[in-house]
Amino acid sequence: MSNPNTLSAQESSTTPVVGGAQPSTNDANETSKSKDVIELENNEDGEDGDDGPYGPKKRKRTSTVWTNFKEIVLPDGSLKVECIYCKRQMSYSKAGPTSHLLRHGKGCLQKKLSEKGQKNLSIVTTISETESISAVHNFKYDQAKIREIVSHMIIVHELPFAFAEYELFNLLMKNASPHYQKISRATTKKDVISSYEIEKKKLLAELKDVNRVSVTTDLWRSDQKISYMVVTCHYVDSSWNLQKRNLNFCEVPPPHTGIVVCDVLHKCLVEWGLENKVWTVTVDNAAYNDVAVRMLKENLSYKNSLPLGGKLFHVRCCAHILNLLVQDGLSEIQNIISNVRESVKHISASESRINIFSDIAKQLQLSSKKLVMDCCTRWNATYCMLSTALEFKDIFPRYQQRDASYNSLPSEDDWEKVRVVCSFLEEFNEVTHIISGSKYPTSNLFLPELYNIKKLLNEKNVGEGSFMNDMRNKMKRKFDKYWGECNLLISIAAVLDPRNKMKLIEWCFPEIYSEVDAIENIITVRETLRSLYSEYVEAHKTNITENDVSSGTQKEISSGLSIVSGKGKGKVRTQFANYIKNVDSVEQVKSELEVYFEEGVVFCEDDDEFDALSWWKLNNLKFRILSRMACEVLSIPVTSVASESAFSAGGRVIDTYRANLGVETVQMLLCAEDWLRARYQIKRKEKVLNASRASSLLLKRNT
């Protein structure tokens, strides 16, 4: 028979036992068998309490007496309270005193014995990424904490709400702690919603202290036939660490015009209070994005001026431009790529063909890697397919001898062209990896890569063949279309990297642009930097003035109190501090920007380990204004990869079994997952795009 003291599995909100004490089993059974007493949980009228949002939503009781007593109603309707330790019943009224209950709690022998003998010792191991710490302390079971952690596990690991009802999971938890109460699916969903709301409040509070944010956004069509927009925010926190948070994963109603996209994006920014803090939006080159960003820029600048008049507001995704550039070049060997793609598709279509191919590879003692099928719209996927197939080029003619239905064999001349193209595209593949990061600044890294790309396109190798010259010419035309004019963002960001400063601009521009354009662009970058720095100087002076005004009243009150109390010893120091502030607020003969340029570049033995944000953090006191400007410029992403990566998680959450999830639920799960991963510092496992992994996934789908 169930214990009336225990809530049902649907509620799963039993009050944690204080001090590890538990009423004995016999007493609990006797109480459950009794028909003449109806018990009420001691926290039945309590609200939240220590359980927070994961506990029962009831009125809070402030007296500590209710940790030792519970209310009961006798058959005659009278209200009594019962000690949970010795079972003694005492009189009580809701409006009456509780001092006699407190006195009993202090002197209850059973309570003292329980607290002394039933506290369990446990060894707790806290594991972080770098260390593990073991400690011994008193164990106190907390069902509310368990519910909170289970909700976080459901969100982060993309588990169904019914996971907490799984039989073996409950068996595991019961073996871990006999006090564990089963959690229902409905309760789990409620806890997930609570976790989302709590984390959202934390993020809102954090964003209030941020001066400027950059936004990336993209659209995705799910299996539900619903189009979603993901809005990702990039900023530098108070510890000078680059942060990325998915703010929204919301539905975009059709038609997907620039006006509709602008309205949805603006609504998201207003919801988070960022409409006056956004200074760049990074999107791909879709036509509706051009309209949306232009309209959003007009809306945001209507009441508040954007930095540099909004010159940096619209950032085109460099990875997307690079994809268009390489795709144009690959069109020169489209027939060869089609042959390789059909070959891979033919062999991967059945297990018997794969086995034949693998047997030949073993005979030739070649790599154990598998073939990779590409995505036609992603050039780096095509590059991966070609480079992998190139390693097995000697297998394809031998395979044709064993399979008469195979008729798309590339020729030796085709394979030679594939080799030349793969060698050429290797540098582009490295650039894509570098600029696609979201855990480190990327805006300062792209200009050297742009220089390298331009240099590769200008090279001419007679031994490569005429098709490579045609390929380079096509790629040059696309390069000039998007990067023919000076890109102010990547130029300014490169200058604010202390390893580069203006020296990199003076070295790169003559290679990227013509001689006349290079000189003009260098002057443009320098003047733009000075204009942006001047805006930050003015903003800094305004902040000082506002702080002085807001603190003036408090200073008057403090000085008045000092005079009354006779304590005026700090008066001279206060006057001197005010003098220093006034002197410091006046712009010096040499600005911080000029001092920064005069010091020369910073040499670093290991460039891969250099962190520009950390350097500015260390030099924050020296460059008070310039460091603030640098950290906000360096936080701007040059690609929308951070937003696109949310779509892979969306595809897992909205699978064929959960296609009926509501739009609000999808947003709650995907955004909360991103926030909790950042909170617990759980990195998503990087899926290495090697041939064996990609092929195995492909074969599972085909078979």
XYZ file of C-alpha atoms in Angstrom:
703
model
C 0.000 0.000 0.000
C 1.329 3.423 -0.893
C 2.571 5.789 1.753
C 0.336 8.884 2.087
C 3.471 10.868 2.951
C 4.799 10.262 -0.561
C 3.548 12.259 -3.515
C 2.610 10.432 -6.685
C 5.119 9.811 -9.437
C 3.343 12.432 -11.512
C 4.303 15.110 -8.986
C 7.695 13.768 -7.863
C 8.136 16.675 -5.447
C 8.750 15.112 -2.062
C 10.412 17.525 0.366
C 14.112 16.688 0.886
C 14.838 15.043 4.211
C 16.730 17.368 6.528
C 20.052 16.160 7.811
C 19.735 12.866 5.991
C 17.123 11.620 8.478
C 14.446 9.226 7.279
C 11.437 7.931 9.214
C 11.631 4.200 9.773
C 9.947 1.819 7.333
C 7.733 0.229 9.982
C 6.399 3.598 11.088
C 5.700 4.545 7.511
C 3.820 1.289 6.866
C 1.762 1.625 10.031
C 0.860 5.158 9.094
C -0.154 4.123 5.582
C -2.373 1.353 6.927
C -4.135 3.665 9.343
C -7.546 4.781 8.073
C -8.353 7.222 10.870
C -5.700 9.840 10.134
C -5.274 11.858 6.950
C -1.803 13.303 6.757
C -0.720 16.476 5.078
C 2.827 16.964 3.918
C 4.707 19.405 6.117
C 5.416 21.514 3.025
C 1.959 21.239 1.513
C 1.424 24.949 1.951
C 5.023 25.808 1.177
C 6.071 27.515 -1.994
C 9.310 26.835 -3.809
C 11.389 26.975 -0.614
C 14.798 25.432 -1.130
C 13.453 23.461 -4.093
C 13.245 26.541 -6.313
C 11.280 26.125 -9.541
C 11.722 22.351 -9.422
C 9.725 22.037 -6.172
C 5.983 22.418 -5.518
C 4.464 25.825 -6.237
C 2.904 26.572 -2.822
C 2.828 29.236 -0.136
C 6.138 29.666 1.615
C 6.458 29.029 5.359
C 9.133 30.986 7.137
C 9.333 29.111 10.455
C 12.022 26.463 10.822
C 9.642 24.347 12.860
C 8.222 22.758 9.706
C 11.474 20.891 9.069
C 10.555 18.691 12.065
C 6.731 18.621 11.987
C 3.928 17.837 9.580
C 0.259 18.669 9.713
C -2.359 15.934 10.155
C -6.152 16.066 10.199
C -7.902 13.738 12.648
C -11.177 11.963 11.730
C -13.133 14.521 13.759
C -11.736 17.301 11.589
C -9.390 18.766 14.186
C -5.926 19.943 13.077
C -2.844 18.534 14.757
C 0.878 18.481 14.060
C 3.051 15.406 14.386
C 6.769 15.149 14.983
C 8.328 13.262 12.056
C 10.801 11.625 14.468
C 8.941 10.538 17.629
C 5.395 10.697 16.148
C 4.099 12.779 19.052
C 0.946 14.745 18.195
C 0.575 18.312 19.449
C -2.085 20.991 19.200
C -1.840 23.637 16.511
C -3.898 26.271 14.771
C -2.955 28.084 11.597
C -3.077 31.469 13.306
C -1.589 30.211 16.575
C 1.950 30.231 17.999
C 4.641 27.663 17.208
C 6.946 28.204 20.220
C 5.889 24.925 21.854
C 6.751 23.102 18.662
C 10.203 24.707 18.588
C 10.794 23.662 22.207
C 9.848 20.089 21.396
C 12.145 20.097 18.374
C 15.120 21.152 20.495
C 14.515 18.436 23.081
C 13.285 15.549 20.906
C 15.536 12.567 21.662
C 14.618 10.690 18.478
C 15.575 13.729 16.402
C 18.988 13.977 18.067
C 19.645 10.263 17.558
C 18.553 10.471 13.950
C 20.762 13.462 13.166
C 23.723 11.863 14.880
C 23.453 8.377 13.452
C 21.847 8.691 10.024
C 24.081 11.225 8.319
C 25.864 9.378 5.568
C 29.440 10.024 4.553
C 29.986 10.209 0.831
C 32.978 10.766 -1.413
C 32.134 13.363 -4.025
C 34.318 13.814 -7.072
C 34.041 17.074 -8.998
C 35.399 16.649 -12.493
C 36.306 19.544 -14.733
C 38.180 19.626 -17.995
C 41.539 19.926 -16.295
C 41.274 18.406 -12.836
C 39.331 16.180 -10.479
C 38.852 16.970 -6.795
C 37.713 14.477 -4.179
C 36.179 15.465 -0.857
C 34.312 13.770 1.979
C 31.250 15.479 3.411
C 27.825 14.770 4.892
C 25.323 13.536 2.349
C 21.882 15.119 2.123
C 19.516 13.841 -0.541
C 17.766 16.584 -2.510
C 15.026 15.488 -4.928
C 14.643 19.020 -6.300
C 18.343 19.109 -7.260
C 17.977 15.724 -8.953
C 15.051 17.034 -10.984
C 17.061 20.097 -12.002
C 20.043 18.028 -13.170
C 17.786 15.557 -15.013
C 16.177 18.464 -16.888
C 19.631 19.748 -17.842
C 20.624 16.277 -19.022
C 17.475 16.037 -21.159
C 18.293 19.388 -22.788
C 22.047 19.057 -23.317
C 22.041 15.465 -24.567
C 18.874 15.925 -26.656
C 16.932 13.186 -24.876
C 13.133 12.717 -24.959
C 11.017 13.982 -22.060
C 10.055 10.378 -21.274
C 13.692 9.464 -20.577
C 13.156 9.846 -16.816
C 10.414 7.178 -17.026
C 12.696 4.548 -18.555
C 12.744 1.445 -16.362
C 16.496 0.935 -16.292
C 17.145 4.621 -15.617
C 14.866 4.419 -12.580
C 16.583 1.186 -11.525
C 19.934 2.958 -11.772
C 18.726 5.897 -9.684
C 17.138 3.648 -7.064
C 20.421 1.767 -6.684
C 22.291 5.060 -6.457
C 19.942 6.375 -3.744
C 16.946 4.638 -2.159
C 15.407 8.080 -1.596
C 14.989 8.706 -5.337
C 11.431 9.433 -6.469
C 10.364 8.576 -10.021
C 9.891 11.616 -12.274
C 7.067 11.593 -14.795
C 7.229 12.871 -18.365
C 4.908 15.784 -17.520
C 7.072 16.810 -14.575
C 10.208 16.543 -16.717
C 8.750 18.877 -19.336
C 7.770 21.351 -16.611
C 11.313 21.233 -15.213
C 12.798 21.757 -18.685
C 10.662 24.866 -19.104
C 11.837 26.107 -15.693
C 15.470 25.523 -16.647
C 14.981 27.463 -19.886
C 13.404 30.407 -18.064
C 16.123 30.486 -15.391
C 18.957 30.404 -17.935
C 17.227 33.064 -20.023
C 17.052 35.402 -17.019
C 20.765 34.840 -16.369
C 21.635 35.617 -19.979
C 19.458 38.744 -19.967
C 21.290 39.984 -16.867
C 24.672 39.277 -18.489
C 23.769 41.080 -21.713
C 22.740 44.191 -19.777
C 26.403 44.764 -18.904
C 27.574 44.368 -22.515
C 28.148 47.546 -24.517
C 28.118 46.172 -28.065
C 27.052 42.861 -29.599
C 27.345 41.337 -33.048
C 24.650 39.134 -34.531
C 24.680 36.280 -37.029
C 21.502 34.793 -38.455
C 20.372 32.250 -41.015
C 17.246 30.393 -42.165
C 16.587 26.647 -42.153
C 13.661 24.535 -43.340
C 12.937 21.568 -41.071
C 11.250 18.230 -41.760
C 8.107 19.834 -40.315
C 8.002 22.017 -43.458
C 8.501 24.996 -41.140
C 11.178 27.618 -41.755
C 13.184 28.610 -38.692
C 15.493 31.559 -38.113
C 18.357 31.226 -35.680
C 19.702 34.424 -34.120
C 23.150 34.142 -32.550
C 24.751 36.820 -30.394
C 28.540 37.339 -30.149
C 30.141 39.495 -27.465
C 33.086 39.782 -25.084
C 32.214 39.249 -21.414
C 33.621 40.988 -18.346
C 36.517 38.487 -18.253
C 37.524 39.350 -21.827
C 36.385 35.994 -23.167
C 34.585 35.710 -26.490
C 31.074 34.361 -25.979
C 28.455 33.005 -28.372
C 24.795 32.437 -27.468
C 21.838 31.342 -29.553
C 19.121 33.823 -28.602
C 16.217 32.603 -30.691
C 15.213 29.701 -32.883
C 11.926 31.110 -34.135
C 9.515 30.472 -36.969
C 9.614 32.708 -40.047
C 6.214 32.839 -41.765
C 6.095 32.757 -45.569
C 6.841 34.467 -47.859
C 10.513 34.811 -46.939
C 10.981 38.340 -48.195
C 13.436 40.844 -46.808
C 10.630 42.676 -45.001
C 9.441 39.538 -43.198
C 12.990 38.542 -42.203
C 13.691 42.083 -40.968
C 10.526 42.128 -38.840
C 11.303 38.766 -37.211
C 14.929 39.728 -36.536
C 13.986 43.139 -35.099
C 11.409 41.494 -32.818
C 14.091 39.152 -31.470
C 16.468 42.036 -30.763
C 13.761 43.991 -28.924
C 12.868 40.909 -26.857
C 16.465 40.714 -25.610
C 16.918 44.482 -25.221
C 19.686 44.591 -27.851
C 18.173 46.981 -30.387
C 20.545 49.738 -29.217
C 23.599 47.481 -28.827
C 23.822 45.727 -32.206
C 26.452 47.154 -34.507
C 27.012 44.349 -37.037
C 24.846 41.640 -38.604
C 26.575 38.780 -40.438
C 24.500 36.982 -43.098
C 25.017 35.049 -46.313
C 24.535 36.522 -49.784
C 20.851 35.680 -50.266
C 18.936 38.548 -51.901
C 16.372 38.781 -49.102
C 19.208 39.232 -46.577
C 20.420 42.351 -48.393
C 16.951 43.885 -48.098
C 16.484 42.736 -44.492
C 19.813 44.121 -43.271
C 19.284 47.418 -45.085
C 15.838 47.874 -43.515
C 17.089 46.822 -40.081
C 19.940 49.322 -40.350
C 17.459 52.097 -41.151
C 15.218 51.111 -38.229
C 18.038 50.932 -35.687
C 19.687 54.180 -36.814
C 16.398 56.103 -36.700
C 16.886 57.058 -33.035
C 20.433 55.885 -32.298
C 23.518 56.456 -34.414
C 25.490 53.377 -35.431
C 29.302 53.347 -35.236
C 30.863 54.915 -38.341
C 27.366 55.686 -39.613
C 26.673 51.975 -40.100
C 29.567 51.343 -42.503
C 30.378 48.082 -40.714
C 26.759 47.048 -40.071
C 26.309 44.595 -42.962
C 28.907 41.813 -42.861
C 28.794 39.281 -45.694
C 29.685 35.730 -44.668
C 33.234 35.161 -45.930
C 32.811 31.377 -45.893
C 29.801 31.716 -48.191
C 31.716 34.002 -50.567
C 34.620 31.549 -50.547
C 32.170 28.758 -51.406
C 30.834 30.713 -54.394
C 34.367 31.501 -55.517
C 35.564 27.889 -55.476
C 32.314 26.563 -56.972
C 32.880 28.809 -59.978
C 36.366 27.373 -60.367
C 35.198 23.762 -60.014
C 32.741 24.242 -62.857
C 35.756 23.881 -65.194
C 36.034 20.182 -64.313
C 32.327 19.562 -63.686
C 32.282 16.463 -65.942
C 35.160 14.890 -64.030
C 33.507 15.642 -60.695
C 30.269 14.057 -61.960
C 32.154 10.886 -62.925
C 33.798 10.635 -59.512
C 30.479 11.340 -57.754
C 28.677 8.668 -59.786
C 31.488 6.209 -59.064
C 31.202 6.763 -55.327
C 27.409 6.591 -55.490
C 27.509 3.339 -57.499
C 29.916 1.572 -55.132
C 28.119 2.801 -52.005
C 24.717 1.623 -53.240
C 25.059 -1.957 -51.929
C 27.029 -3.874 -49.353
C 28.325 -6.397 -51.879
C 29.931 -3.649 -53.980
C 31.514 -2.148 -50.873
C 32.957 -5.547 -49.956
C 34.440 -5.983 -53.435
C 35.985 -2.520 -53.257
C 37.378 -3.210 -49.773
C 38.876 -6.542 -50.859
C 40.741 -4.866 -53.715
C 42.030 -2.179 -51.312
C 43.378 -4.892 -48.996
C 45.092 -6.655 -51.909
C 46.828 -3.420 -52.878
C 47.576 -2.675 -49.188
C 45.936 0.729 -49.383
C 44.396 2.828 -46.657
C 41.415 1.505 -44.722
C 39.523 4.761 -45.294
C 36.157 4.668 -47.018
C 34.729 6.647 -49.894
C 32.926 9.887 -49.132
C 29.803 11.228 -50.821
C 29.775 15.012 -51.157
C 27.106 17.676 -50.806
C 26.846 19.454 -54.150
C 26.373 22.893 -52.584
C 29.449 22.660 -50.325
C 32.760 22.932 -52.127
C 34.751 21.582 -49.161
C 32.593 18.427 -49.181
C 33.376 18.030 -52.892
C 37.063 18.561 -52.110
C 36.888 15.848 -49.446
C 35.222 13.448 -51.908
C 37.815 14.099 -54.622
C 40.852 13.861 -52.331
C 39.604 10.595 -50.824
C 38.740 9.060 -54.194
C 42.175 10.101 -55.486
C 43.813 7.816 -52.919
C 41.869 4.859 -54.403
C 42.278 5.746 -58.092
C 44.062 2.434 -58.798
C 41.149 0.462 -57.366
C 38.443 1.800 -59.702
C 39.729 0.104 -62.943
C 40.167 -3.205 -61.060
C 36.671 -2.839 -59.658
C 35.288 -2.319 -63.190
C 36.685 -5.723 -64.170
C 34.527 -7.325 -61.459
C 31.368 -5.238 -62.012
C 30.131 -4.870 -65.593
C 27.387 -2.425 -64.542
C 29.986 0.169 -63.494
C 30.386 2.616 -66.419
C 31.574 5.932 -64.937
C 35.304 5.204 -64.631
C 37.466 8.389 -64.723
C 40.419 8.273 -67.102
C 44.073 8.708 -66.126
C 43.964 12.249 -67.497
C 40.923 12.921 -65.304
C 42.727 11.685 -62.209
C 45.693 13.915 -62.998
C 43.390 16.926 -63.177
C 41.810 15.880 -59.875
C 45.265 15.726 -58.302
C 46.172 19.218 -59.509
C 42.854 20.678 -58.346
C 43.073 19.051 -54.902
C 46.593 20.368 -54.447
C 45.377 23.847 -55.404
C 42.307 23.744 -53.132
C 44.211 22.527 -50.074
C 44.997 26.130 -49.098
C 41.340 27.140 -49.484
C 40.307 24.279 -47.230
C 42.671 25.531 -44.518
C 41.262 29.049 -44.815
C 37.723 27.728 -44.384
C 38.683 25.947 -41.167
C 40.404 29.044 -39.774
C 37.557 31.497 -40.337
C 34.788 29.092 -39.291
C 35.657 29.156 -35.585
C 33.345 30.679 -32.971
C 35.443 30.237 -29.817
C 38.139 32.676 -30.897
C 38.203 35.982 -32.837
C 38.174 35.482 -36.596
C 37.896 39.024 -37.967
C 41.608 39.670 -37.305
C 42.682 36.431 -39.022
C 41.063 36.792 -42.433
C 43.177 39.502 -44.078
C 46.374 37.370 -44.193
C 44.290 34.519 -45.646
C 42.778 36.885 -48.208
C 46.310 37.879 -49.189
C 47.214 34.207 -49.588
C 44.128 33.534 -51.741
C 44.916 36.447 -54.028
C 48.506 35.275 -54.352
C 47.369 31.761 -55.318
C 45.014 33.151 -57.943
C 47.776 35.311 -59.446
C 50.235 32.429 -59.737
C 50.704 30.770 -63.110
C 52.168 27.314 -63.501
C 52.764 26.149 -67.058
C 52.823 22.481 -66.042
C 49.307 22.573 -64.603
C 47.508 22.839 -67.949
C 45.213 25.383 -69.529
C 42.177 24.233 -67.523
C 43.799 25.620 -64.344
C 44.284 29.021 -65.948
C 40.600 29.056 -66.888
C 39.725 27.968 -63.361
C 41.828 30.742 -61.833
C 40.310 33.361 -64.133
C 36.782 32.414 -63.084
C 37.752 32.560 -59.431
C 39.472 35.940 -59.926
C 36.288 37.452 -61.332
C 34.314 36.295 -58.290
C 37.090 37.527 -55.969
C 37.015 41.002 -57.532
C 33.221 41.113 -57.296
C 33.154 40.682 -53.499
C 36.648 41.665 -52.360
C 37.747 44.013 -55.123
C 37.001 46.979 -52.862
C 38.600 47.489 -49.476
C 36.801 45.571 -46.736
C 36.924 47.937 -43.762
C 35.967 45.371 -41.128
C 38.680 42.812 -41.800
C 41.219 45.614 -42.319
C 40.438 47.365 -39.014
C 40.335 44.057 -37.152
C 43.714 43.078 -38.603
C 45.231 46.398 -37.479
C 43.904 45.859 -33.939
C 45.831 42.594 -33.764
C 49.113 43.685 -32.093
C 51.057 41.262 -34.288
C 49.960 43.189 -37.386
C 49.091 46.846 -36.804
C 49.383 48.982 -39.957
C 52.429 47.024 -41.140
C 50.243 44.147 -42.366
C 48.031 46.549 -44.309
C 51.040 48.135 -45.984
C 52.392 44.682 -46.888
C 49.163 43.004 -48.059
C 47.350 45.692 -49.992
C 49.863 46.015 -52.888
C 49.289 42.307 -53.602
C 45.499 42.402 -53.260
C 44.833 45.711 -55.067
C 46.425 47.737 -57.835
C 49.173 50.203 -56.929
C 46.886 53.256 -56.967
C 44.040 51.486 -55.150
C 46.434 50.101 -52.534
C 47.645 53.609 -51.576
C 44.076 54.947 -51.400
C 42.860 51.986 -49.354
C 45.701 52.308 -46.849
C 44.743 55.963 -46.301
C 41.057 54.980 -45.999
C 41.793 52.356 -43.349
C 43.912 54.774 -41.300
C 41.278 57.535 -41.432
C 38.463 55.131 -40.610
C 40.394 53.876 -37.594
C 40.843 57.431 -36.337
C 37.146 58.202 -36.843
C 36.081 55.076 -34.965
C 38.530 55.813 -32.165
C 37.218 59.390 -31.906
C 33.680 58.041 -31.447
C 34.879 55.851 -28.586
C 36.704 58.807 -27.000
C 33.498 60.876 -27.079
C 31.505 57.982 -25.625
C 34.114 57.606 -22.868
C 33.852 61.303 -21.947
C 30.052 61.067 -21.899
C 30.200 58.090 -19.538
C 32.527 59.980 -17.178
C 30.165 62.975 -17.140
C 27.125 60.804 -16.457
C 28.926 58.974 -13.664
C 29.966 62.278 -12.076
C 26.386 63.582 -12.176
C 24.895 60.387 -10.773
C 27.446 60.231 -7.966
C 27.296 63.971 -7.167
C 24.319 63.693 -4.853
C 25.856 60.789 -2.993
C 29.112 62.711 -2.573
C 27.260 65.709 -1.119
C 25.490 63.484 1.374
C 28.754 61.764 2.316
C 30.609 65.070 2.760
C 27.744 66.417 4.877
C 27.874 63.382 7.123
C 31.663 63.757 7.431
C 31.307 67.359 8.590
C 28.610 66.453 11.090
C 30.606 63.540 12.463
C 33.842 65.552 12.484
C 35.596 63.151 10.107
C 37.217 65.236 7.363
C 40.558 63.475 7.134
C 39.954 62.240 3.585
C 38.992 65.633 2.202
C 42.386 66.358 0.630
C 42.579 62.923 -0.981
C 39.088 63.380 -2.419
C 40.030 66.724 -3.957
C 43.189 65.226 -5.414
C 41.225 62.286 -6.873
C 38.812 64.700 -8.564
C 41.794 66.617 -9.998
C 43.297 63.417 -11.435
C 39.962 62.451 -13.020
C 39.652 65.840 -14.685
C 43.224 65.731 -15.971
C 42.869 62.125 -17.139
C 39.616 62.814 -18.958
C 41.298 65.400 -21.167
C 42.699 63.900 -24.364
C 46.479 63.737 -24.284
C 48.763 65.203 -26.935
C 49.291 61.679 -28.279
C 46.215 59.525 -28.487
C 46.197 55.881 -27.479
C 45.914 54.947 -31.152
C 49.110 56.839 -32.029
C 50.969 55.307 -29.087
C 49.761 51.875 -30.193
C 51.153 52.396 -33.710
C 54.489 53.800 -32.504
C 55.283 50.803 -30.296
C 55.718 48.456 -33.212
C 54.351 44.975 -33.752
C 54.363 42.190 -31.161
C 56.438 39.141 -32.085
C 55.090 35.767 -31.007
C 57.005 32.502 -31.260
C 53.828 30.428 -31.558
C 51.189 32.317 -33.531
C 48.658 29.521 -33.082
C 48.641 30.078 -29.312
C 48.408 33.865 -29.463
C 45.138 35.354 -28.211
C 44.540 38.965 -29.236
C 41.814 39.447 -26.609
C 44.162 38.303 -23.850
C 46.777 40.801 -25.025
C 44.275 43.651 -24.857
C 43.157 42.488 -21.438
C 46.741 42.690 -20.157
C 47.132 46.162 -21.680
C 43.732 47.422 -20.611
C 45.113 49.983 -18.148
C 47.511 51.359 -20.732
C 44.930 51.585 -23.541
C 41.706 52.184 -21.657
C 39.660 53.394 -24.638
C 41.424 51.577 -27.461
C 41.211 48.231 -25.639
C 37.447 48.575 -25.371
C 37.223 49.378 -29.074
C 39.493 46.447 -29.937
C 37.546 43.837 -27.972
C 34.267 44.896 -29.604
C 35.757 44.852 -33.114
C 37.431 41.486 -32.547
C 34.139 39.979 -31.366
C 32.597 40.470 -34.829
C 32.395 37.128 -36.694
C 33.212 37.120 -40.402
C 31.080 34.024 -41.074
C 27.594 32.837 -40.132
C 28.884 29.344 -39.334
C 27.926 29.746 -35.661
C 24.276 30.103 -36.652
C 24.409 27.339 -39.252
C 25.807 24.908 -36.686
C 22.532 25.211 -34.742
C 20.729 23.593 -37.663
C 22.553 20.298 -37.159
C 21.208 20.216 -33.599
C 17.791 21.189 -34.947
C 17.841 18.223 -37.291
C 18.497 15.879 -34.374
C 15.831 17.402 -32.119
C 13.153 17.557 -34.834
C 13.564 14.001 -36.087
C 10.861 11.826 -37.653
C 9.700 10.681 -34.215
C 9.310 14.207 -32.815
C 8.077 16.087 -35.870
C 5.036 17.309 -33.930
C 7.045 19.397 -31.471
C 5.685 22.928 -31.145
C 7.685 25.901 -32.367
C 8.072 27.230 -28.814
C 9.281 23.836 -27.567
C 11.872 23.618 -30.359
C 13.212 27.064 -29.474
C 13.291 26.205 -25.775
C 15.260 22.980 -26.326
C 17.798 24.327 -28.816
C 18.515 27.639 -27.093
C 18.692 26.105 -23.609
C 21.089 23.443 -24.920
C 23.460 26.138 -26.160
C 23.268 28.055 -22.848
C 23.765 24.987 -20.652
C 26.696 23.735 -22.718
C 28.339 27.105 -22.117
C 27.487 26.950 -18.404
C 28.933 23.469 -17.884
C 31.695 24.035 -20.476
C 30.606 20.968 -22.418
C 32.073 21.113 -25.889
C 30.274 19.407 -28.707
C 32.400 16.585 -30.034
C 33.923 17.659 -33.306
C 33.046 15.229 -36.050
C 36.190 14.780 -38.064
C 35.246 14.659 -41.729
C 37.397 11.695 -42.564
C 36.401 9.217 -45.186
C 35.576 6.264 -42.947
C 33.185 8.180 -40.704
C 31.319 9.962 -43.477
C 31.058 6.823 -45.568
C 29.729 4.710 -42.723
C 26.918 7.221 -42.156
C 26.143 7.248 -45.860
C 26.027 3.466 -46.093
C 23.608 3.201 -43.192
C 21.212 5.515 -45.023
C 21.545 3.729 -48.351
C 21.163 0.247 -46.930
